[in-house]
């Protein structure tokens, strides 16, 4: 146990372990994430419905969704996908959480096509006018995963197609602190249905504007960990990543609201054109 806890306290190399998929596919956690996605009392998994409406309106203003073929990557329970469809787009939603996709299919009267797939690994449809990746999903990926995803998105889009995403900004990174927390049933039972002790240790990598929230969950019969990496961006750094993958940044603004893109207190909404 000493060696286990000692390792937990050490600062890992960036992206030494990635556990993003566990949050969305492990049975108890996937139900918790779906609950958080739908809740209007927390923004841990999704924005409020009002904020989602504003984001969808912003996307529509950028590309005019009527008649467009759109793929919403990481669509979850379809909160954005259904709204895109309601504005006239032909929508495909992709997510590796079978629980979230089942909810989307069961609670939708729309014609959205939902696919259970890992957008980093599985075969994806092509010929889209627009591909979206919303709620800073891009920020949880490793550099190599981001390179691979951008190559895949480029193949999904028609020439001149738009990739629309949002990323967290350097101003948000400056608000982060390195902390250590230990609590019985950390986060109110989020991590397991029974008794457990949860530890959270936050590491900041200031030279690369990267954060890690490392969780250790100690149940009576097992111990396990979750590594939540999160990359923060300037306009220049996200533009360079997109341009190196064959995209040209057409629009960037703060908070999907037409705000000044130099305002680094809000996520940055980006429209990138397949060049």
PDB file of C-alpha atoms in Angstrom:
ATOM      1  CA  UNK A   1       0.000   0.000   0.000  1.00  0.00           C
ATOM      2  CA  UNK A   2       2.904   2.360   0.734  1.00  0.00           C
ATOM      3  CA  UNK A   3       4.318   1.946  -2.771  1.00  0.00           C
ATOM      4  CA  UNK A   4       0.847   2.370  -4.269  1.00  0.00           C
ATOM      5  CA  UNK A   5       0.228   5.641  -2.409  1.00  0.00           C
ATOM      6  CA  UNK A   6       3.767   6.857  -3.085  1.00  0.00           C
ATOM      7  CA  UNK A   7       3.215   6.363  -6.803  1.00  0.00           C
ATOM      8  CA  UNK A   8      -0.100   8.205  -6.588  1.00  0.00           C
ATOM      9  CA  UNK A   9       1.682  11.247  -5.150  1.00  0.00           C
ATOM     10  CA  UNK A  10       4.302  11.377  -7.902  1.00  0.00           C
ATOM     11  CA  UNK A  11       3.870  13.627 -10.915  1.00  0.00           C
ATOM     12  CA  UNK A  12       3.345  11.384 -13.979  1.00  0.00           C
ATOM     13  CA  UNK A  13       4.865  12.103 -17.344  1.00  0.00           C
ATOM     14  CA  UNK A  14       2.253  13.823 -19.555  1.00  0.00           C
ATOM     15  CA  UNK A  15      -0.248  11.317 -20.920  1.00  0.00           C
ATOM     16  CA  UNK A  16       1.678   8.385 -19.436  1.00  0.00           C
ATOM     17  CA  UNK A  17      -1.717   6.764 -18.800  1.00  0.00           C
ATOM     18  CA  UNK A  18      -5.030   7.594 -20.464  1.00  0.00           C
ATOM     19  CA  UNK A  19      -8.345   6.398 -19.027  1.00  0.00           C
ATOM     20  CA  UNK A  20     -10.888   8.620 -20.827  1.00  0.00           C
ATOM     21  CA  UNK A  21     -12.875   5.681 -22.133  1.00  0.00           C
ATOM     22  CA  UNK A  22     -13.408   4.173 -18.663  1.00  0.00           C
ATOM     23  CA  UNK A  23     -15.574   7.113 -17.604  1.00  0.00           C
ATOM     24  CA  UNK A  24     -18.027   6.477 -20.421  1.00  0.00           C
ATOM     25  CA  UNK A  25     -18.042   2.679 -20.709  1.00  0.00           C
ATOM     26  CA  UNK A  26     -17.690   1.219 -17.189  1.00  0.00           C
ATOM     27  CA  UNK A  27     -21.259   0.313 -16.088  1.00  0.00           C
ATOM     28  CA  UNK A  28     -21.604   2.464 -12.943  1.00  0.00           C
ATOM     29  CA  UNK A  29     -19.579   5.381 -14.309  1.00  0.00           C
ATOM     30  CA  UNK A  30     -21.413   5.463 -17.634  1.00  0.00           C
ATOM     31  CA  UNK A  31     -24.730   5.768 -15.758  1.00  0.00           C
ATOM     32  CA  UNK A  32     -23.285   8.532 -13.602  1.00  0.00           C
ATOM     33  CA  UNK A  33     -21.958  10.397 -16.631  1.00  0.00           C
ATOM     34  CA  UNK A  34     -25.346  10.129 -18.361  1.00  0.00           C
ATOM     35  CA  UNK A  35     -27.046  11.478 -15.231  1.00  0.00           C
ATOM     36  CA  UNK A  36     -24.583  14.371 -15.081  1.00  0.00           C
ATOM     37  CA  UNK A  37     -25.062  14.988 -18.805  1.00  0.00           C
ATOM     38  CA  UNK A  38     -28.799  15.457 -18.354  1.00  0.00           C
ATOM     39  CA  UNK A  39     -28.692  17.343 -15.047  1.00  0.00           C
ATOM     40  CA  UNK A  40     -29.305  21.086 -15.003  1.00  0.00           C
ATOM     41  CA  UNK A  41     -27.620  21.359 -11.595  1.00  0.00           C
ATOM     42  CA  UNK A  42     -24.062  20.628 -12.729  1.00  0.00           C
ATOM     43  CA  UNK A  43     -21.881  21.379 -15.762  1.00  0.00           C
ATOM     44  CA  UNK A  44     -19.381  18.573 -15.118  1.00  0.00           C
ATOM     45  CA  UNK A  45     -20.489  16.574 -18.177  1.00  0.00           C
ATOM     46  CA  UNK A  46     -22.425  19.050 -20.308  1.00  0.00           C
ATOM     47  CA  UNK A  47     -23.566  22.650 -20.475  1.00  0.00           C
ATOM     48  CA  UNK A  48     -27.044  23.703 -19.399  1.00  0.00           C
ATOM     49  CA  UNK A  49     -29.806  23.420 -21.979  1.00  0.00           C
ATOM     50  CA  UNK A  50     -29.885  27.196 -22.356  1.00  0.00           C
ATOM     51  CA  UNK A  51     -26.152  27.274 -23.092  1.00  0.00           C
ATOM     52  CA  UNK A  52     -26.538  24.382 -25.526  1.00  0.00           C
ATOM     53  CA  UNK A  53     -29.260  26.328 -27.355  1.00  0.00           C
ATOM     54  CA  UNK A  54     -26.912  29.318 -27.645  1.00  0.00           C
ATOM     55  CA  UNK A  55     -24.077  27.136 -28.941  1.00  0.00           C
ATOM     56  CA  UNK A  56     -26.293  25.522 -31.573  1.00  0.00           C
ATOM     57  CA  UNK A  57     -27.547  28.947 -32.658  1.00  0.00           C
ATOM     58  CA  UNK A  58     -23.921  30.110 -32.993  1.00  0.00           C
ATOM     59  CA  UNK A  59     -23.051  27.071 -35.119  1.00  0.00           C
ATOM     60  CA  UNK A  60     -26.093  27.698 -37.307  1.00  0.00           C
ATOM     61  CA  UNK A  61     -25.036  31.325 -37.768  1.00  0.00           C
ATOM     62  CA  UNK A  62     -21.581  30.220 -38.930  1.00  0.00           C
ATOM     63  CA  UNK A  63     -22.558  27.550 -41.470  1.00  0.00           C
ATOM     64  CA  UNK A  64     -26.358  27.726 -42.080  1.00  0.00           C
ATOM     65  CA  UNK A  65     -27.349  24.211 -41.050  1.00  0.00           C
ATOM     66  CA  UNK A  66     -30.278  23.856 -43.485  1.00  0.00           C
ATOM     67  CA  UNK A  67     -29.586  20.948 -45.812  1.00  0.00           C
ATOM     68  CA  UNK A  68     -26.099  20.342 -44.416  1.00  0.00           C
ATOM     69  CA  UNK A  69     -24.780  16.865 -43.600  1.00  0.00           C
ATOM     70  CA  UNK A  70     -23.393  17.103 -40.058  1.00  0.00           C
ATOM     71  CA  UNK A  71     -21.603  14.582 -37.830  1.00  0.00           C
ATOM     72  CA  UNK A  72     -21.562  15.284 -34.094  1.00  0.00           C
ATOM     73  CA  UNK A  73     -18.578  13.442 -32.582  1.00  0.00           C
ATOM     74  CA  UNK A  74     -18.913  12.561 -28.903  1.00  0.00           C
ATOM     75  CA  UNK A  75     -22.636  13.227 -29.170  1.00  0.00           C
ATOM     76  CA  UNK A  76     -23.524  11.623 -25.813  1.00  0.00           C
ATOM     77  CA  UNK A  77     -27.309  11.489 -25.302  1.00  0.00           C
ATOM     78  CA  UNK A  78     -27.962  13.667 -28.351  1.00  0.00           C
ATOM     79  CA  UNK A  79     -28.466  17.055 -26.723  1.00  0.00           C
ATOM     80  CA  UNK A  80     -26.716  18.906 -29.563  1.00  0.00           C
ATOM     81  CA  UNK A  81     -27.505  16.444 -32.340  1.00  0.00           C
ATOM     82  CA  UNK A  82     -31.270  16.805 -31.944  1.00  0.00           C
ATOM     83  CA  UNK A  83     -31.010  20.588 -31.956  1.00  0.00           C
ATOM     84  CA  UNK A  84     -28.829  20.545 -35.080  1.00  0.00           C
ATOM     85  CA  UNK A  85     -31.446  18.370 -36.777  1.00  0.00           C
ATOM     86  CA  UNK A  86     -34.244  20.709 -35.691  1.00  0.00           C
ATOM     87  CA  UNK A  87     -32.457  23.521 -37.547  1.00  0.00           C
ATOM     88  CA  UNK A  88     -32.511  21.574 -40.793  1.00  0.00           C
ATOM     89  CA  UNK A  89     -29.302  19.527 -40.781  1.00  0.00           C
ATOM     90  CA  UNK A  90     -29.064  15.836 -41.683  1.00  0.00           C
ATOM     91  CA  UNK A  91     -27.309  14.605 -38.535  1.00  0.00           C
ATOM     92  CA  UNK A  92     -25.236  11.585 -37.545  1.00  0.00           C
ATOM     93  CA  UNK A  93     -24.236  11.280 -33.882  1.00  0.00           C
ATOM     94  CA  UNK A  94     -21.214   9.205 -32.850  1.00  0.00           C
ATOM     95  CA  UNK A  95     -20.271   8.146 -29.314  1.00  0.00           C
ATOM     96  CA  UNK A  96     -18.533   5.151 -27.726  1.00  0.00           C
ATOM     97  CA  UNK A  97     -20.962   5.094 -24.786  1.00  0.00           C
ATOM     98  CA  UNK A  98     -23.625   2.551 -25.688  1.00  0.00           C
ATOM     99  CA  UNK A  99     -25.664   3.757 -22.697  1.00  0.00           C
ATOM    100  CA  UNK A 100     -25.716   7.349 -23.949  1.00  0.00           C
ATOM    101  CA  UNK A 101     -26.563   6.285 -27.500  1.00  0.00           C
ATOM    102  CA  UNK A 102     -29.387   4.067 -26.213  1.00  0.00           C
ATOM    103  CA  UNK A 103     -30.799   7.051 -24.327  1.00  0.00           C
ATOM    104  CA  UNK A 104     -30.507   9.257 -27.423  1.00  0.00           C
ATOM    105  CA  UNK A 105     -32.354   6.723 -29.554  1.00  0.00           C
ATOM    106  CA  UNK A 106     -35.078   6.135 -26.949  1.00  0.00           C
ATOM    107  CA  UNK A 107     -35.736   9.818 -26.215  1.00  0.00           C
ATOM    108  CA  UNK A 108     -35.744  11.323 -29.667  1.00  0.00           C
ATOM    109  CA  UNK A 109     -38.501  11.907 -32.185  1.00  0.00           C
ATOM    110  CA  UNK A 110     -35.961  13.165 -34.719  1.00  0.00           C
ATOM    111  CA  UNK A 111     -34.354  11.428 -37.678  1.00  0.00           C
ATOM    112  CA  UNK A 112     -30.835  11.641 -36.226  1.00  0.00           C
ATOM    113  CA  UNK A 113     -28.734   8.583 -37.048  1.00  0.00           C
ATOM    114  CA  UNK A 114     -26.835   7.411 -33.956  1.00  0.00           C
ATOM    115  CA  UNK A 115     -23.738   5.196 -34.107  1.00  0.00           C
ATOM    116  CA  UNK A 116     -21.902   3.469 -31.256  1.00  0.00           C
ATOM    117  CA  UNK A 117     -18.269   3.960 -32.270  1.00  0.00           C
ATOM    118  CA  UNK A 118     -14.916   5.188 -30.986  1.00  0.00           C
ATOM    119  CA  UNK A 119     -14.045   8.160 -33.181  1.00  0.00           C
ATOM    120  CA  UNK A 120     -10.332   7.530 -32.575  1.00  0.00           C
ATOM    121  CA  UNK A 121     -10.389   3.924 -33.778  1.00  0.00           C
ATOM    122  CA  UNK A 122     -13.526   2.787 -35.595  1.00  0.00           C
ATOM    123  CA  UNK A 123     -14.509   3.331 -39.211  1.00  0.00           C
ATOM    124  CA  UNK A 124     -16.473   6.552 -39.610  1.00  0.00           C
ATOM    125  CA  UNK A 125     -18.824   7.742 -42.376  1.00  0.00           C
ATOM    126  CA  UNK A 126     -17.637  10.394 -44.814  1.00  0.00           C
ATOM    127  CA  UNK A 127     -18.998  13.130 -47.059  1.00  0.00           C
ATOM    128  CA  UNK A 128     -20.002  15.638 -44.364  1.00  0.00           C
ATOM    129  CA  UNK A 129     -20.322  19.390 -44.720  1.00  0.00           C
ATOM    130  CA  UNK A 130     -19.777  19.899 -40.988  1.00  0.00           C
ATOM    131  CA  UNK A 131     -18.177  17.885 -38.189  1.00  0.00           C
ATOM    132  CA  UNK A 132     -18.594  19.073 -34.588  1.00  0.00           C
ATOM    133  CA  UNK A 133     -16.739  18.208 -31.376  1.00  0.00           C
ATOM    134  CA  UNK A 134     -18.303  20.205 -28.558  1.00  0.00           C
ATOM    135  CA  UNK A 135     -17.669  20.760 -24.830  1.00  0.00           C
ATOM    136  CA  UNK A 136     -13.866  20.785 -25.009  1.00  0.00           C
ATOM    137  CA  UNK A 137     -13.619  17.061 -25.827  1.00  0.00           C
ATOM    138  CA  UNK A 138     -10.536  17.866 -27.909  1.00  0.00           C
ATOM    139  CA  UNK A 139      -8.714  18.972 -24.742  1.00  0.00           C
ATOM    140  CA  UNK A 140      -8.765  15.557 -23.043  1.00  0.00           C
ATOM    141  CA  UNK A 141      -6.842  13.854 -25.858  1.00  0.00           C
ATOM    142  CA  UNK A 142      -3.102  13.257 -25.981  1.00  0.00           C
ATOM    143  CA  UNK A 143      -1.058  15.015 -28.697  1.00  0.00           C
ATOM    144  CA  UNK A 144      -0.907  11.841 -30.780  1.00  0.00           C
ATOM    145  CA  UNK A 145      -4.643  11.257 -30.368  1.00  0.00           C
ATOM    146  CA  UNK A 146      -5.332  14.811 -31.496  1.00  0.00           C
ATOM    147  CA  UNK A 147      -3.170  14.373 -34.594  1.00  0.00           C
ATOM    148  CA  UNK A 148      -4.984  11.130 -35.427  1.00  0.00           C
ATOM    149  CA  UNK A 149      -8.419  12.665 -34.844  1.00  0.00           C
ATOM    150  CA  UNK A 150      -7.709  15.651 -37.086  1.00  0.00           C
ATOM    151  CA  UNK A 151      -6.602  13.316 -39.875  1.00  0.00           C
ATOM    152  CA  UNK A 152      -9.827  11.337 -39.469  1.00  0.00           C
ATOM    153  CA  UNK A 153     -12.015  14.466 -39.382  1.00  0.00           C
ATOM    154  CA  UNK A 154     -10.349  15.750 -42.536  1.00  0.00           C
ATOM    155  CA  UNK A 155     -11.245  12.478 -44.283  1.00  0.00           C
ATOM    156  CA  UNK A 156     -14.843  12.762 -43.071  1.00  0.00           C
ATOM    157  CA  UNK A 157     -15.320  16.252 -44.537  1.00  0.00           C
ATOM    158  CA  UNK A 158     -15.999  17.281 -48.087  1.00  0.00           C
ATOM    159  CA  UNK A 159     -13.467  19.737 -49.566  1.00  0.00           C
ATOM    160  CA  UNK A 160     -14.202  23.087 -47.935  1.00  0.00           C
ATOM    161  CA  UNK A 161     -16.108  21.401 -45.108  1.00  0.00           C
ATOM    162  CA  UNK A 162     -16.106  22.879 -41.596  1.00  0.00           C
ATOM    163  CA  UNK A 163     -14.772  21.373 -38.371  1.00  0.00           C
ATOM    164  CA  UNK A 164     -16.325  23.147 -35.374  1.00  0.00           C
ATOM    165  CA  UNK A 165     -14.904  22.629 -31.895  1.00  0.00           C
ATOM    166  CA  UNK A 166     -14.230  24.426 -28.649  1.00  0.00           C
ATOM    167  CA  UNK A 167     -11.125  24.420 -26.460  1.00  0.00           C
ATOM    168  CA  UNK A 168     -10.305  25.653 -22.971  1.00  0.00           C
ATOM    169  CA  UNK A 169      -8.101  28.745 -22.784  1.00  0.00           C
ATOM    170  CA  UNK A 170      -4.997  29.894 -20.927  1.00  0.00           C
ATOM    171  CA  UNK A 171      -7.044  32.186 -18.731  1.00  0.00           C
ATOM    172  CA  UNK A 172      -8.931  29.153 -17.462  1.00  0.00           C
ATOM    173  CA  UNK A 173      -5.630  27.351 -16.825  1.00  0.00           C
ATOM    174  CA  UNK A 174      -4.484  30.207 -14.596  1.00  0.00           C
ATOM    175  CA  UNK A 175      -7.482  29.539 -12.338  1.00  0.00           C
ATOM    176  CA  UNK A 176      -6.359  25.948 -11.670  1.00  0.00           C
ATOM    177  CA  UNK A 177      -4.461  25.012  -8.499  1.00  0.00           C
ATOM    178  CA  UNK A 178      -2.488  21.975  -7.435  1.00  0.00           C
ATOM    179  CA  UNK A 179      -4.544  20.320  -4.682  1.00  0.00           C
ATOM    180  CA  UNK A 180      -4.952  17.036  -2.832  1.00  0.00           C
ATOM    181  CA  UNK A 181      -8.334  15.839  -1.543  1.00  0.00           C
ATOM    182  CA  UNK A 182      -9.308  12.672   0.323  1.00  0.00           C
ATOM    183  CA  UNK A 183     -12.927  11.961   1.216  1.00  0.00           C
ATOM    184  CA  UNK A 184     -15.200   9.084   2.039  1.00  0.00           C
ATOM    185  CA  UNK A 185     -17.409   8.561  -1.043  1.00  0.00           C
ATOM    186  CA  UNK A 186     -15.644  11.396  -2.916  1.00  0.00           C
ATOM    187  CA  UNK A 187     -18.069  13.398  -5.096  1.00  0.00           C
ATOM    188  CA  UNK A 188     -21.090  12.003  -3.295  1.00  0.00           C
ATOM    189  CA  UNK A 189     -20.900   8.416  -4.489  1.00  0.00           C
ATOM    190  CA  UNK A 190     -20.040   9.214  -8.106  1.00  0.00           C
ATOM    191  CA  UNK A 191     -17.244   6.674  -8.372  1.00  0.00           C
ATOM    192  CA  UNK A 192     -18.844   3.480  -7.023  1.00  0.00           C
ATOM    193  CA  UNK A 193     -22.277   2.288  -5.832  1.00  0.00           C
ATOM    194  CA  UNK A 194     -20.958   1.028  -2.485  1.00  0.00           C
ATOM    195  CA  UNK A 195     -18.547   2.272   0.136  1.00  0.00           C
ATOM    196  CA  UNK A 196     -15.179   3.680  -0.925  1.00  0.00           C
ATOM    197  CA  UNK A 197     -12.576   6.292  -0.131  1.00  0.00           C
ATOM    198  CA  UNK A 198     -11.620   8.619  -2.965  1.00  0.00           C
ATOM    199  CA  UNK A 199      -8.426  10.608  -3.406  1.00  0.00           C
ATOM    200  CA  UNK A 200      -7.943  13.354  -5.981  1.00  0.00           C
ATOM    201  CA  UNK A 201      -4.579  14.931  -6.733  1.00  0.00           C
ATOM    202  CA  UNK A 202      -4.284  17.753  -9.265  1.00  0.00           C
ATOM    203  CA  UNK A 203      -1.009  18.340 -11.096  1.00  0.00           C
ATOM    204  CA  UNK A 204      -0.260  21.371 -13.277  1.00  0.00           C
ATOM    205  CA  UNK A 205       2.339  21.344 -16.074  1.00  0.00           C
ATOM    206  CA  UNK A 206       2.861  25.062 -16.492  1.00  0.00           C
ATOM    207  CA  UNK A 207       5.361  24.832 -19.354  1.00  0.00           C
ATOM    208  CA  UNK A 208       2.733  23.207 -21.577  1.00  0.00           C
ATOM    209  CA  UNK A 209      -0.525  24.527 -19.996  1.00  0.00           C
ATOM    210  CA  UNK A 210      -1.610  20.976 -19.181  1.00  0.00           C
ATOM    211  CA  UNK A 211      -3.525  19.780 -16.113  1.00  0.00           C
ATOM    212  CA  UNK A 212      -4.082  16.327 -14.656  1.00  0.00           C
ATOM    213  CA  UNK A 213      -6.767  15.326 -12.168  1.00  0.00           C
ATOM    214  CA  UNK A 214      -5.661  11.923 -10.897  1.00  0.00           C
ATOM    215  CA  UNK A 215      -8.233   9.932  -8.934  1.00  0.00           C
ATOM    216  CA  UNK A 216      -7.574   6.908  -6.722  1.00  0.00           C
ATOM    217  CA  UNK A 217     -10.685   4.977  -5.697  1.00  0.00           C
ATOM    218  CA  UNK A 218     -10.221   2.540  -2.804  1.00  0.00           C
ATOM    219  CA  UNK A 219     -13.091   0.078  -2.435  1.00  0.00           C
ATOM    220  CA  UNK A 220     -13.139  -2.751   0.137  1.00  0.00           C
ATOM    221  CA  UNK A 221     -12.086  -5.281  -2.486  1.00  0.00           C
ATOM    222  CA  UNK A 222     -10.096  -3.265  -5.057  1.00  0.00           C
ATOM    223  CA  UNK A 223      -8.221  -0.069  -5.882  1.00  0.00           C
ATOM    224  CA  UNK A 224      -8.292   1.662  -9.248  1.00  0.00           C
ATOM    225  CA  UNK A 225      -7.411   4.974 -10.856  1.00  0.00           C
ATOM    226  CA  UNK A 226      -8.683   7.507 -13.358  1.00  0.00           C
ATOM    227  CA  UNK A 227      -6.387   9.971 -15.159  1.00  0.00           C
ATOM    228  CA  UNK A 228      -8.167  13.070 -16.470  1.00  0.00           C
ATOM    229  CA  UNK A 229      -5.755  15.066 -18.636  1.00  0.00           C
ATOM    230  CA  UNK A 230      -6.805  18.490 -19.887  1.00  0.00           C
ATOM    231  CA  UNK A 231      -4.964  20.692 -22.387  1.00  0.00           C
ATOM    232  CA  UNK A 232      -5.436  24.481 -22.426  1.00  0.00           C
ATOM    233  CA  UNK A 233      -4.898  26.626 -25.525  1.00  0.00           C
ATOM    234  CA  UNK A 234      -4.130  30.056 -26.850  1.00  0.00           C
ATOM    235  CA  UNK A 235      -5.516  31.148 -30.206  1.00  0.00           C
ATOM    236  CA  UNK A 236      -2.049  30.616 -31.642  1.00  0.00           C
ATOM    237  CA  UNK A 237      -1.529  27.100 -30.286  1.00  0.00           C
ATOM    238  CA  UNK A 238      -4.906  25.729 -31.456  1.00  0.00           C
ATOM    239  CA  UNK A 239      -4.456  27.444 -34.839  1.00  0.00           C
ATOM    240  CA  UNK A 240      -1.057  25.792 -35.282  1.00  0.00           C
ATOM    241  CA  UNK A 241      -2.436  22.341 -34.467  1.00  0.00           C
ATOM    242  CA  UNK A 242      -5.292  22.751 -36.918  1.00  0.00           C
ATOM    243  CA  UNK A 243      -3.149  24.228 -39.676  1.00  0.00           C
ATOM    244  CA  UNK A 244      -0.575  21.436 -39.394  1.00  0.00           C
ATOM    245  CA  UNK A 245      -3.413  18.956 -40.045  1.00  0.00           C
ATOM    246  CA  UNK A 246      -4.686  20.710 -43.173  1.00  0.00           C
ATOM    247  CA  UNK A 247      -7.247  23.123 -41.735  1.00  0.00           C
ATOM    248  CA  UNK A 248      -7.518  26.895 -41.873  1.00  0.00           C
ATOM    249  CA  UNK A 249      -9.073  28.725 -38.915  1.00  0.00           C
ATOM    250  CA  UNK A 250     -11.940  30.833 -40.250  1.00  0.00           C
ATOM    251  CA  UNK A 251     -13.611  31.956 -37.006  1.00  0.00           C
ATOM    252  CA  UNK A 252     -12.534  32.033 -33.370  1.00  0.00           C
ATOM    253  CA  UNK A 253     -14.480  33.688 -30.583  1.00  0.00           C
ATOM    254  CA  UNK A 254     -14.990  33.492 -26.852  1.00  0.00           C
ATOM    255  CA  UNK A 255     -17.753  31.315 -25.507  1.00  0.00           C
ATOM    256  CA  UNK A 256     -19.700  30.660 -28.744  1.00  0.00           C
ATOM    257  CA  UNK A 257     -21.164  34.123 -28.360  1.00  0.00           C
ATOM    258  CA  UNK A 258     -19.327  36.350 -30.808  1.00  0.00           C
ATOM    259  CA  UNK A 259     -17.075  37.497 -27.983  1.00  0.00           C
ATOM    260  CA  UNK A 260     -13.570  38.852 -28.303  1.00  0.00           C
ATOM    261  CA  UNK A 261     -11.281  35.842 -28.911  1.00  0.00           C
ATOM    262  CA  UNK A 262      -8.592  37.466 -26.774  1.00  0.00           C
ATOM    263  CA  UNK A 263     -10.899  37.023 -23.741  1.00  0.00           C
ATOM    264  CA  UNK A 264      -9.238  33.962 -22.236  1.00  0.00           C
ATOM    265  CA  UNK A 265     -11.734  33.625 -19.400  1.00  0.00           C
ATOM    266  CA  UNK A 266     -14.100  31.646 -21.634  1.00  0.00           C
ATOM    267  CA  UNK A 267     -13.732  28.578 -23.870  1.00  0.00           C
ATOM    268  CA  UNK A 268     -12.746  29.377 -27.438  1.00  0.00           C
ATOM    269  CA  UNK A 269     -15.181  28.452 -30.202  1.00  0.00           C
ATOM    270  CA  UNK A 270     -13.406  27.617 -33.460  1.00  0.00           C
ATOM    271  CA  UNK A 271     -14.526  27.059 -37.057  1.00  0.00           C
ATOM    272  CA  UNK A 272     -11.802  25.414 -39.124  1.00  0.00           C
ATOM    273  CA  UNK A 273     -12.082  24.867 -42.886  1.00  0.00           C
ATOM    274  CA  UNK A 274     -10.673  21.799 -44.597  1.00  0.00           C
ATOM    275  CA  UNK A 275      -8.089  23.413 -46.840  1.00  0.00           C
TER     276      UNK A 275
END
